[in-house]
Coordinates of C-alpha atoms in Angstrom, one line a residue:
Q24 CA 11.4 15.4 -1.8
V25 CA 8.4 13.4 -0.7
Q26 CA 7.7 12.1 2.6
L27 CA 5.5 9.1 3.3
V28 CA 3.9 7.8 6.5
E29 CA 1.9 4.5 6.7
S30 CA -0.5 3.7 9.6
G31 CA -3.3 1.1 10.2
G32 CA -1.3 -2.2 10.4
G33 CA -2.0 -4.6 13.1
L34 CA -3.1 -8.1 14.1
V35 CA -6.4 -9.5 12.4
Q36 CA -7.7 -13.1 12.1
A37 CA -8.2 -14.6 8.9
G38 CA -11.2 -13.3 6.9
G39 CA -10.9 -10.2 8.7
S40 CA -10.4 -6.4 7.4
L41 CA -7.7 -3.6 7.9
R42 CA -7.4 -0.3 6.3
L43 CA -3.9 0.9 5.6
S44 CA -3.2 4.6 5.1
C45 CA -0.3 6.5 3.6
A46 CA -0.1 10.0 4.4
A47 CA 2.3 12.1 1.9
S48 CA 3.8 15.7 2.5
G49 CA 6.4 17.6 0.8
S50 CA 6.5 18.0 -3.2
I51 CA 3.1 16.2 -3.6
D52 CA 2.3 17.9 -6.7
S53 CA 5.0 15.9 -8.5
I54 CA 3.8 12.5 -7.5
T55 CA 2.7 10.7 -10.7
A56 CA 1.6 7.4 -9.0
M57 CA 1.4 5.8 -5.7
G58 CA 1.4 2.0 -5.0
W59 CA 1.5 -0.4 -2.1
F60 CA 4.2 -3.3 -1.7
R61 CA 4.7 -5.8 0.9
Q62 CA 7.7 -8.0 2.3
A63 CA 7.0 -11.1 4.1
P64 CA 9.7 -12.5 6.1
G65 CA 12.7 -14.2 4.0
K66 CA 10.8 -13.1 0.8
Q67 CA 11.6 -10.2 -1.8
R68 CA 9.4 -7.3 -1.7
E69 CA 6.4 -7.7 -4.0
W70 CA 3.9 -5.0 -5.6
V71 CA 0.4 -5.4 -4.4
A72 CA -1.5 -2.4 -5.8
G73 CA -1.1 0.8 -7.6
I74 CA -3.2 4.0 -8.6
G75 CA -2.2 6.5 -11.2
S76 CA -2.7 10.2 -10.9
R77 CA -5.9 9.9 -12.8
G78 CA -7.1 7.4 -10.6
T79 CA -6.5 4.2 -12.6
T80 CA -5.9 1.1 -10.4
N81 CA -4.2 -2.2 -10.9
Y82 CA -3.9 -5.1 -8.5
A83 CA -1.5 -8.1 -8.0
I84 CA -3.3 -11.3 -8.9
S85 CA -3.1 -12.5 -5.3
V86 CA -5.1 -9.6 -4.1
K87 CA -7.5 -8.7 -6.7
G88 CA -11.2 -8.9 -5.5
R89 CA -9.9 -8.5 -1.9
F90 CA -8.0 -5.6 -1.6
T91 CA -8.9 -1.7 -3.0
I92 CA -6.6 1.1 -3.2
S93 CA -7.9 4.4 -3.4
R94 CA -7.0 8.3 -2.8
D95 CA -8.1 11.2 -1.0
N96 CA -6.4 14.3 -2.8
A97 CA -7.5 16.7 -0.2
K98 CA -6.1 14.8 2.4
N99 CA -2.8 13.9 0.5
T100 CA -3.5 10.1 1.4
V101 CA -3.7 6.8 -0.2
Y102 CA -5.3 4.0 1.2
L103 CA -5.4 0.1 1.0
Q104 CA -8.6 -1.6 2.0
M105 CA -7.8 -5.0 2.8
N106 CA -10.7 -7.8 3.1
S107 CA -10.9 -11.6 3.4
L108 CA -7.3 -11.6 5.1
K109 CA -5.5 -14.8 4.9
P110 CA -2.5 -16.0 6.6
E111 CA -0.3 -15.3 3.6
D112 CA -1.1 -11.6 3.6
T113 CA 1.1 -11.4 6.4
A114 CA 4.0 -9.0 5.8
V115 CA 5.2 -5.2 6.4
Y116 CA 3.4 -3.2 3.8
Y117 CA 5.2 -0.3 2.4
C118 CA 3.9 2.8 0.4
R119 CA 5.7 3.9 -2.6
A120 CA 5.2 7.4 -4.4
S121 CA 6.8 7.7 -7.7
V122 CA 8.2 11.1 -8.9
S123 CA 9.7 11.4 -12.4
S124 CA 12.6 9.0 -12.3
S125 CA 12.6 9.1 -8.3
D126 CA 10.8 6.6 -6.1
Y127 CA 10.3 7.6 -2.2
W128 CA 9.1 4.9 0.5
G129 CA 7.5 4.9 3.9
Q130 CA 9.0 3.4 6.8
G131 CA 6.2 0.2 6.3
T132 CA 3.5 -0.9 8.7
Q133 CA 3.3 -4.6 10.0
V134 CA 0.3 -6.7 9.0
T135 CA -0.2 -10.2 10.9
V136 CA -2.8 -12.3 9.9
S137 CA -3.4 -15.3 12.2
S138 CA -5.2 -18.6 10.9

């Protein structure tokens, strides 16, 4: 079992920045990859960024160049640095941990970008 707790969401003006955090606990040694997803009102949840166990990162085209995913293994925490935010980035952001054939999700954190 893995527990995930996200934090760092909030209200920001367009062009601003936020940093989301995802703290993992439990069977963290079994985590193979972690990622950030988001879900806007009335839309399906979509993948935003991912980081593998060796630090390899990948990004959705919509956020590439603006968002950066990173991990601090000593703190068991994954971050999502979001710069140049746009109103269309408004969503609930979720952290996901992949363990073998299972996925674990956090409770989500709201990000609202005003124009």
